[in-house]
mmCIF file of C-alpha atoms in Angstrom:
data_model
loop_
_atom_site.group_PDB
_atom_site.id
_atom_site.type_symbol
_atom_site.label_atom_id
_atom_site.label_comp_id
_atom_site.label_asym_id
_atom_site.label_seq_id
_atom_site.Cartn_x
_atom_site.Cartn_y
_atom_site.Cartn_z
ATOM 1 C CA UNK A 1 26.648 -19.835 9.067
ATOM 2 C CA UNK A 2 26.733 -22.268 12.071
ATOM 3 C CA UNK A 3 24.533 -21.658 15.261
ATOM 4 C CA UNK A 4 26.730 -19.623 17.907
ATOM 5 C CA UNK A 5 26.416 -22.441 20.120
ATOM 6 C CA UNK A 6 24.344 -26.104 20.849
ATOM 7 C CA UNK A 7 23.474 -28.603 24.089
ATOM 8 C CA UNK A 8 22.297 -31.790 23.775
ATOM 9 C CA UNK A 9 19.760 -33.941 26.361
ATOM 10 C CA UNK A 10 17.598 -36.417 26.158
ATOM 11 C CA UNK A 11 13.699 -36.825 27.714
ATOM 12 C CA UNK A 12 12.355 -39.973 29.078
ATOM 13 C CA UNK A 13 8.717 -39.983 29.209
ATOM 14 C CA UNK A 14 7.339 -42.007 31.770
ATOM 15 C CA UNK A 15 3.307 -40.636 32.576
ATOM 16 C CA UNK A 16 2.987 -36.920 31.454
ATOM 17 C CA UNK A 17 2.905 -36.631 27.734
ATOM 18 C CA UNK A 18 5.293 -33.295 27.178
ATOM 19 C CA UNK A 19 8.068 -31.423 27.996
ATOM 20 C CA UNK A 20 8.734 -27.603 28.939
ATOM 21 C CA UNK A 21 11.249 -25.018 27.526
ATOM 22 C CA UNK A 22 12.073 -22.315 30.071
ATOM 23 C CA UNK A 23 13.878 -18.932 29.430
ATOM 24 C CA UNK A 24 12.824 -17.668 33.224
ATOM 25 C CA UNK A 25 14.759 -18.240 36.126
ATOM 26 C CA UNK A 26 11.523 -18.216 38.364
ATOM 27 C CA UNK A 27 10.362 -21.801 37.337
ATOM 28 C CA UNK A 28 6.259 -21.811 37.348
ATOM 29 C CA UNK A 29 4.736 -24.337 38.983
ATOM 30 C CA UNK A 30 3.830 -27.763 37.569
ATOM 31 C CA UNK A 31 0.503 -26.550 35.112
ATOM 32 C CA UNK A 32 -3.030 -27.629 35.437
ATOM 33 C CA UNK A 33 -2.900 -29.827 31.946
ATOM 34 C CA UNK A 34 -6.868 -30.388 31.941
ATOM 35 C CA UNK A 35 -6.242 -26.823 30.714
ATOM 36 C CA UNK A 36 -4.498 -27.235 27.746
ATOM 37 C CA UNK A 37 -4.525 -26.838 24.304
ATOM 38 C CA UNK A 38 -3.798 -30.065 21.697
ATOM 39 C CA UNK A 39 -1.351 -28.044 19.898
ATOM 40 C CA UNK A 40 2.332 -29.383 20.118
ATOM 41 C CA UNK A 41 3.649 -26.245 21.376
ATOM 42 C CA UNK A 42 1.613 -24.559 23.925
ATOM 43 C CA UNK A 43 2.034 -21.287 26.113
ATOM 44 C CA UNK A 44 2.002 -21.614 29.855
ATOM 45 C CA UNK A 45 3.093 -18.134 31.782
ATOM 46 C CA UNK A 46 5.996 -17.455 29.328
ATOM 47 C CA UNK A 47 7.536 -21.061 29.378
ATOM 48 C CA UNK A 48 6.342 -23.510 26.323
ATOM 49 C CA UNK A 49 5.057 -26.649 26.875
ATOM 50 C CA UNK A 50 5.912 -29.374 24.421
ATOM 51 C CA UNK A 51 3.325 -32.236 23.713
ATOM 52 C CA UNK A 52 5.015 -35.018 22.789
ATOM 53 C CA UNK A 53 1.706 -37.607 21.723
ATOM 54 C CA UNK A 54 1.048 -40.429 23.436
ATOM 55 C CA UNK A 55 2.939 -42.876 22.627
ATOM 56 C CA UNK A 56 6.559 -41.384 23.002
ATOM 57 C CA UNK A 57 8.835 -42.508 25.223
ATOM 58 C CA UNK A 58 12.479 -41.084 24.337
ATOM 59 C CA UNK A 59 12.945 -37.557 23.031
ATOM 60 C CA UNK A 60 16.615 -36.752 21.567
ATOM 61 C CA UNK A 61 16.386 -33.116 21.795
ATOM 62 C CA UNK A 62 19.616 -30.702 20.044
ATOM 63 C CA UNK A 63 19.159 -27.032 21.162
ATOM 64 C CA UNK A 64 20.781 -24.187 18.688
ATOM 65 C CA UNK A 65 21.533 -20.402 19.271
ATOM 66 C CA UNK A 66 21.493 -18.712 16.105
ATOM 67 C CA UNK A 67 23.020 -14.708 15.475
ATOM 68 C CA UNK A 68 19.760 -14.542 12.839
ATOM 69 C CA UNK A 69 17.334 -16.311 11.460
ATOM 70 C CA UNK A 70 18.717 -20.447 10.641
ATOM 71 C CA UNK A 71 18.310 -21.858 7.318
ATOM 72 C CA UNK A 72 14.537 -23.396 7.226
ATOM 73 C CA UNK A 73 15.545 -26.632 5.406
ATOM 74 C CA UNK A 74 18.147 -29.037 7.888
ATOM 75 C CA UNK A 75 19.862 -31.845 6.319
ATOM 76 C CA UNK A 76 18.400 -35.451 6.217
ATOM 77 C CA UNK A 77 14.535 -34.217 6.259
ATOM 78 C CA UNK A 78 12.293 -36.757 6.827
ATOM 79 C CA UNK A 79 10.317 -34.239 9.581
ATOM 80 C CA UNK A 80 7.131 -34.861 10.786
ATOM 81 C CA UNK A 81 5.976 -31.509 12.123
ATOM 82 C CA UNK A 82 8.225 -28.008 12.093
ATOM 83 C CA UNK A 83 6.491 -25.377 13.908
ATOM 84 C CA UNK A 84 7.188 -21.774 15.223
ATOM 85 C CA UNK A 85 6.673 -19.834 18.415
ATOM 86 C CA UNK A 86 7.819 -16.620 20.329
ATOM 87 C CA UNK A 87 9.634 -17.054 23.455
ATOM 88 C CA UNK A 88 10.586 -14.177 25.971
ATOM 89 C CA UNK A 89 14.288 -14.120 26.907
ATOM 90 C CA UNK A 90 14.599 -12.930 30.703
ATOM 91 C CA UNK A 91 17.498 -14.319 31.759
ATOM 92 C CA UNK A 92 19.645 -15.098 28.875
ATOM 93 C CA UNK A 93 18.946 -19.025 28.721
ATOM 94 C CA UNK A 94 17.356 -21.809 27.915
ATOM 95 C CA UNK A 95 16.306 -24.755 29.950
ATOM 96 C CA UNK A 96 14.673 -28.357 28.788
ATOM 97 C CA UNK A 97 13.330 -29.751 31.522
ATOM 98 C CA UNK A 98 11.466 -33.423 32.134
ATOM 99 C CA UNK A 99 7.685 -32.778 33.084
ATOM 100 C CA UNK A 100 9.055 -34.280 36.263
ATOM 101 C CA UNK A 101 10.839 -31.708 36.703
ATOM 102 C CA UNK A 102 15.118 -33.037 36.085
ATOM 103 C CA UNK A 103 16.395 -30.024 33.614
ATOM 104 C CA UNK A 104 17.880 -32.283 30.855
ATOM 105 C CA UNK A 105 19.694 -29.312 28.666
ATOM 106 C CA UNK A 106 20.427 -25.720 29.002
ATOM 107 C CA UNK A 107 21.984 -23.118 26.539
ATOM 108 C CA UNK A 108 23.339 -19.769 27.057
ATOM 109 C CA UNK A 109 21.257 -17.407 24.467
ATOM 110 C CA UNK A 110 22.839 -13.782 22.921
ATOM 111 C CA UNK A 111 21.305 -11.393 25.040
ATOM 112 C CA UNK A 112 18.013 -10.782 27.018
ATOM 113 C CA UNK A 113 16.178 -9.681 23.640
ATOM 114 C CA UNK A 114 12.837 -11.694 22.321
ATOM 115 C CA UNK A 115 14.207 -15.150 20.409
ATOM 116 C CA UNK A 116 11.678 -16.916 17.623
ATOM 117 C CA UNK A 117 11.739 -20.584 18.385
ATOM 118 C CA UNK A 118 11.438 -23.509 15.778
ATOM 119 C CA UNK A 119 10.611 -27.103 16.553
ATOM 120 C CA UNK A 120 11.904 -30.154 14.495
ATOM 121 C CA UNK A 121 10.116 -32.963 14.962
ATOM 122 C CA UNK A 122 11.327 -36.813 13.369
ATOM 123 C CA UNK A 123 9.651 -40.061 14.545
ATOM 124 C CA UNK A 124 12.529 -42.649 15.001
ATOM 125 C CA UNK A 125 10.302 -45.127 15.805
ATOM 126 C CA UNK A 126 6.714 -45.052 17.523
ATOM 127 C CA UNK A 127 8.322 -44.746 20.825
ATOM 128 C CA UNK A 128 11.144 -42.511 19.535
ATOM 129 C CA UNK A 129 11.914 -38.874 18.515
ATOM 130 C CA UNK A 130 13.589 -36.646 17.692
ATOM 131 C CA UNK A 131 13.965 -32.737 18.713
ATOM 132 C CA UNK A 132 15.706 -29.927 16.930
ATOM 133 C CA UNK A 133 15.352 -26.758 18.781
ATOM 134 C CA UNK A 134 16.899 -23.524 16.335
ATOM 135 C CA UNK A 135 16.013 -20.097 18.399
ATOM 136 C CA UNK A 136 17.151 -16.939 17.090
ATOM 137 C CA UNK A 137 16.609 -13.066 18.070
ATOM 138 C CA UNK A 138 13.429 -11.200 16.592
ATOM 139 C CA UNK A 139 12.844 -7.530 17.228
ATOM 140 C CA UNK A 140 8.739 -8.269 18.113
ATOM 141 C CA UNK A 141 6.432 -11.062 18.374
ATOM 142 C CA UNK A 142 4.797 -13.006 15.499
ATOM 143 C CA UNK A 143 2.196 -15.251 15.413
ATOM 144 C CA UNK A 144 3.365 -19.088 15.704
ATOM 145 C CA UNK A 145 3.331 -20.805 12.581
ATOM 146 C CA UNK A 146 3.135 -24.632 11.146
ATOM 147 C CA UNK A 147 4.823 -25.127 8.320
ATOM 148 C CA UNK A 148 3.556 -27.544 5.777
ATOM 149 C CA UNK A 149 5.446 -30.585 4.951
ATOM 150 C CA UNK A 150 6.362 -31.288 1.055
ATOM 151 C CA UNK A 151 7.313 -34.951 -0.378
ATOM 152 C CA UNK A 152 10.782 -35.216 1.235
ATOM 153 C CA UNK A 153 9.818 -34.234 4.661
ATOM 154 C CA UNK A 154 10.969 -31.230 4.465
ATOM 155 C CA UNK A 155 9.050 -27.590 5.811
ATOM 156 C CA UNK A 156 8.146 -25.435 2.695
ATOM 157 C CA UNK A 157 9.675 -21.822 2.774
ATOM 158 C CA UNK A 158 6.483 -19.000 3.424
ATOM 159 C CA UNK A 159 5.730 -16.932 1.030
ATOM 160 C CA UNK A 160 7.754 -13.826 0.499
ATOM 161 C CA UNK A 161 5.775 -10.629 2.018
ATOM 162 C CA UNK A 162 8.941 -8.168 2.412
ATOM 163 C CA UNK A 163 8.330 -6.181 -0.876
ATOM 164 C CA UNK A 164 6.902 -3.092 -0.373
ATOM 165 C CA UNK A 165 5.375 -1.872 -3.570
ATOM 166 C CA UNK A 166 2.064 -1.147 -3.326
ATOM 167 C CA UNK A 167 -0.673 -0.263 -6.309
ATOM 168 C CA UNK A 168 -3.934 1.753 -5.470
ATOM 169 C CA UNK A 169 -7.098 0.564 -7.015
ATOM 170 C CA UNK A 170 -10.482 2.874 -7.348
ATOM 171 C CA UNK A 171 -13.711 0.704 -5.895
ATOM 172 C CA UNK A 172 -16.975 2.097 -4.947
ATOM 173 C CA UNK A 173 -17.741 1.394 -0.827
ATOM 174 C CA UNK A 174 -20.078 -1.249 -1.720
ATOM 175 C CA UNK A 175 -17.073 -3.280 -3.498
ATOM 176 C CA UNK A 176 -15.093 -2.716 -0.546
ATOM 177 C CA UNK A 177 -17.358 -4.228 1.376
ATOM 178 C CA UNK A 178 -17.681 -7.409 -0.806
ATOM 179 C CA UNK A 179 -14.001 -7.590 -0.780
ATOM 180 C CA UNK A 180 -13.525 -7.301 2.649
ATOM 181 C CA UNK A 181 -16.102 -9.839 3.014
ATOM 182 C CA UNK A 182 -14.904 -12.314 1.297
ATOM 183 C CA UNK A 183 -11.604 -12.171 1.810
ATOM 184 C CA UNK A 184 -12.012 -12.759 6.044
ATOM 185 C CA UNK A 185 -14.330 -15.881 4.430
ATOM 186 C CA UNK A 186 -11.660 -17.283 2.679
ATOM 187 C CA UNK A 187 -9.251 -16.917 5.577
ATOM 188 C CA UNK A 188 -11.208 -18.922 7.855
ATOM 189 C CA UNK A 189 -11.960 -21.544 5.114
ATOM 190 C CA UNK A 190 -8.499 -21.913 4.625
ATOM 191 C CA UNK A 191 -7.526 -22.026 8.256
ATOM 192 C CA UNK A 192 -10.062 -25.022 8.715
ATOM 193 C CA UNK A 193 -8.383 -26.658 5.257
ATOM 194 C CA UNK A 194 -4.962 -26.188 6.891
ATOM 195 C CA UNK A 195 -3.599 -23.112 4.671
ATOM 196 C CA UNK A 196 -1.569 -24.870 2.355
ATOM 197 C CA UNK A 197 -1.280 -22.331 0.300
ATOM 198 C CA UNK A 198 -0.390 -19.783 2.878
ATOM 199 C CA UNK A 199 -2.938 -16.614 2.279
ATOM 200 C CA UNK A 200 -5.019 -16.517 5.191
ATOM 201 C CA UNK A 201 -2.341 -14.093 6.683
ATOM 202 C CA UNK A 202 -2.660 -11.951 3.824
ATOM 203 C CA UNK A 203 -6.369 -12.232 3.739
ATOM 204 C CA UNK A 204 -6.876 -10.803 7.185
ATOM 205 C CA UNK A 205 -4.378 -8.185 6.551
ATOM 206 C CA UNK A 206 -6.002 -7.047 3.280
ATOM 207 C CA UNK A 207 -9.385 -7.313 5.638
ATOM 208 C CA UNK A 208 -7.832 -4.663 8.520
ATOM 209 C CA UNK A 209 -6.968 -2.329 5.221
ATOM 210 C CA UNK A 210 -10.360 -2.252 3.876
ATOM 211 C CA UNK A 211 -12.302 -2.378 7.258
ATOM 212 C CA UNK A 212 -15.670 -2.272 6.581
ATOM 213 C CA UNK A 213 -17.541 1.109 4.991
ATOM 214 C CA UNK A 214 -20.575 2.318 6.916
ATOM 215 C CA UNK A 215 -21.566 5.038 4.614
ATOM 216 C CA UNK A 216 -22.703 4.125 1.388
ATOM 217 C CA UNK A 217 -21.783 5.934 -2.057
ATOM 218 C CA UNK A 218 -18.732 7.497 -3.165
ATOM 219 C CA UNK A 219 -15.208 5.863 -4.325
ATOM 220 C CA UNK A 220 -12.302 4.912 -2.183
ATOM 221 C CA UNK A 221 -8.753 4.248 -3.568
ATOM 222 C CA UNK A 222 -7.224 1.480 -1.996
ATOM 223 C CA UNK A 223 -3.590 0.654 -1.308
ATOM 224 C CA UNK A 224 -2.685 -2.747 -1.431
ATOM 225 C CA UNK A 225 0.905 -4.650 -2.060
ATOM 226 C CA UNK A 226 1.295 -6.561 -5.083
ATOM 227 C CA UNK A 227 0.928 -9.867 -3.356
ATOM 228 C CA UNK A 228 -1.969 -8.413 -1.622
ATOM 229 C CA UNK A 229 -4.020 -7.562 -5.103
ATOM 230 C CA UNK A 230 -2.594 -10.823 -6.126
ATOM 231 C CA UNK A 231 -4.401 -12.933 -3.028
ATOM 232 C CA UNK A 232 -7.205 -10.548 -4.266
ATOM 233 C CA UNK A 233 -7.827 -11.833 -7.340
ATOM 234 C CA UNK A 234 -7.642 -15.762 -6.382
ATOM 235 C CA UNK A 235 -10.114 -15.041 -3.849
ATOM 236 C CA UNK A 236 -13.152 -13.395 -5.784
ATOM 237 C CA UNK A 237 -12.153 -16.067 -8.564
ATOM 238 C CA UNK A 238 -12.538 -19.205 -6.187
ATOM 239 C CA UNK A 239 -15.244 -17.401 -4.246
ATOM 240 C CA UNK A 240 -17.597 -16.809 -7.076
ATOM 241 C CA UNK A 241 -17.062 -20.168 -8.029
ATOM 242 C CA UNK A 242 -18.410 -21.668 -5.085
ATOM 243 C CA UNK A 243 -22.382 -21.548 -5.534
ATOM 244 C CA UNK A 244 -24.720 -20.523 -7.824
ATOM 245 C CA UNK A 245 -24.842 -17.574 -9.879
ATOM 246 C CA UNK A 246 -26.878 -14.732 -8.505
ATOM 247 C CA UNK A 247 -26.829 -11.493 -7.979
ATOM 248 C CA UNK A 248 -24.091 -11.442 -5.307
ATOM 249 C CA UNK A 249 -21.814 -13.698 -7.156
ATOM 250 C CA UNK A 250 -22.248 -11.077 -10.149
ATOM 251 C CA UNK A 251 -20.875 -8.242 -8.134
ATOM 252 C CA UNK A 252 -18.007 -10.275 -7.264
ATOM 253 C CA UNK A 253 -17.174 -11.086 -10.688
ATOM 254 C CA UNK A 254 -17.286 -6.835 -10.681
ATOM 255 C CA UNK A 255 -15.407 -6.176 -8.284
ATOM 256 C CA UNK A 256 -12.785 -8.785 -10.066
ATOM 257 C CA UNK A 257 -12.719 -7.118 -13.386
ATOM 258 C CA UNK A 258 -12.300 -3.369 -11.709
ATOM 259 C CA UNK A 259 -9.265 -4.457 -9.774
ATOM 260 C CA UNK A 260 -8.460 -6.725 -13.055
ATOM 261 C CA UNK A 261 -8.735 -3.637 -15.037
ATOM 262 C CA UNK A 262 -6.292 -1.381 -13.000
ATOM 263 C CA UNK A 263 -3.592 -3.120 -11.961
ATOM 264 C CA UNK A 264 -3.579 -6.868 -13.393
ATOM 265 C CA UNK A 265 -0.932 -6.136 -15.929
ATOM 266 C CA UNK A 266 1.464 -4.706 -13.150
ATOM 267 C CA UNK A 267 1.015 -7.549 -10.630
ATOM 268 C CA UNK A 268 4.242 -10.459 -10.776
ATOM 269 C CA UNK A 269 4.073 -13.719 -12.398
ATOM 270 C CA UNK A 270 2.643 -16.450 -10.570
ATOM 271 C CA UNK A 271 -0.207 -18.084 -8.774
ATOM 272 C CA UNK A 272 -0.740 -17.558 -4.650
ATOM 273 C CA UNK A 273 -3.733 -19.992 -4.579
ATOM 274 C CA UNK A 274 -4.129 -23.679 -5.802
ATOM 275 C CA UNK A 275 -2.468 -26.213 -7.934
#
């Protein structure tokens, strides 16, 4: 499937490290860049700002429409960075433009809806890069995304999250509340390590299911997806791994073996977490 259409321009850095992507007609003003994130794609009101490091000085940039989502690996590899965003669609295009403000590229998109949009990034040389811009149409906004980068420079597919078959597991409150716990730990410990292994999403979901129980006593089922129960598992095992053996460690080995004991031998091949 080849993208519906392309433009090609190039962006000569001369003093401001980035580049914007517009989908507005109604450019806004030049932004206050004390302001700004260090991220290499940034929000600034519904345009995204591209930082393009410091020591860049030509920027090949290739712009794609897609009909749906583009194949994640692109020919050649060799990528530094591939990253994700959500852009707004207003007026049915896309502009590059200079920070200077010269537009250097602009593509027609399919219609006014929402479009995901994924960066490509390939150093050249120090002083030379090169841009792949792939945007295709999404019902809703996601959260952006960097993908991690394997041997051959090239970004490693996310996890698959579309099955919906769920399992329900009896706990008492109090192991709901240890599981909740530790899973929003592990998230942001694996946030701050980078998420290679891609759970934190599923950790926070898993977190917004549970909530946290108030009133103490009694049993709660708990519906989870397989992958869910499966992120689970690899949490209370590397969590109670971490520090000594006490008393709270002990009820997260329990709360392991109940969830072990109800669903474990219905839960898919394969590890989530770790070499």
């Amino acid at each position: 499937m080849p993208p519906l259409a392309s433009s090609q321009g190039v962006v000569h850095i001369v003093t401001e490290q980035w580049y914007r992507i517009s989908t507005s007609d109604n450019l806004p003003a030049v932004p206050d860049l004390t302001m700004r994130s260090h991220g290499t794609l940034d929000a600034f009101e519904g345009d995204v700002l591209v930082n393009t490091g410091t020591t860049a000085s030509v920027i090949d940039i290739t712009a794609e429409d897609w009909a749906a989502e583009p194949p994640l690996r692109v020919a050649g590899g060799s990528f530094a960075e591939v990253t994700e965003t959500f852009v707004s669609v207003g007026a049915g295009r896309l502009r590059v433009l200079a920070a200077s403000g010269p537009e250097v590229l602009a593509l027609d998109l399919g219609g006014d809806a929402g479009h995901r949009l994924r960066l490509y990034s390939r150093y050249l040389t120090p002083r030379h890069q090169t841009h792949l811009l792939r945007l295709w149409p999404v019902p809703a906004a996601a959260p952006d995304w960097d993908y991690q980068i394997d041997d051959d420079g090239q970004p490693i597919v996310r996890p698959d999250r579309s099955s919906t078959e769920t399992l329900t597991v009896t706990m008492t409150t109090e192991q709901c509340n240890t599981l909740s716990t530790e899973v929003q730990e592990m998230a942001l410990s694996e946030i701050q390590n980078g998420d290679i292994d891609d759970i934190a999403e599923d950790c926070r979901e898993i977190r917004d299911i549970i909530g946290y129980k108030t009133e103490p006593g009694g049993e709660v089922p708990v519906t989870l997806t397989t992958r869910q129960w499966k992120v689970a598992l690899a949490t209370l095992e590397h969590r109670s791994h971490i520090g000594e053996v006490d008393d709270y460690t002990r009820s997260m080995l329990y709360v392991l073996d109940t969830i072990r004991r109800q669903v474990s031998d219905r839960l898919p091949r394969g590890r989530v977490f770790g070499g």
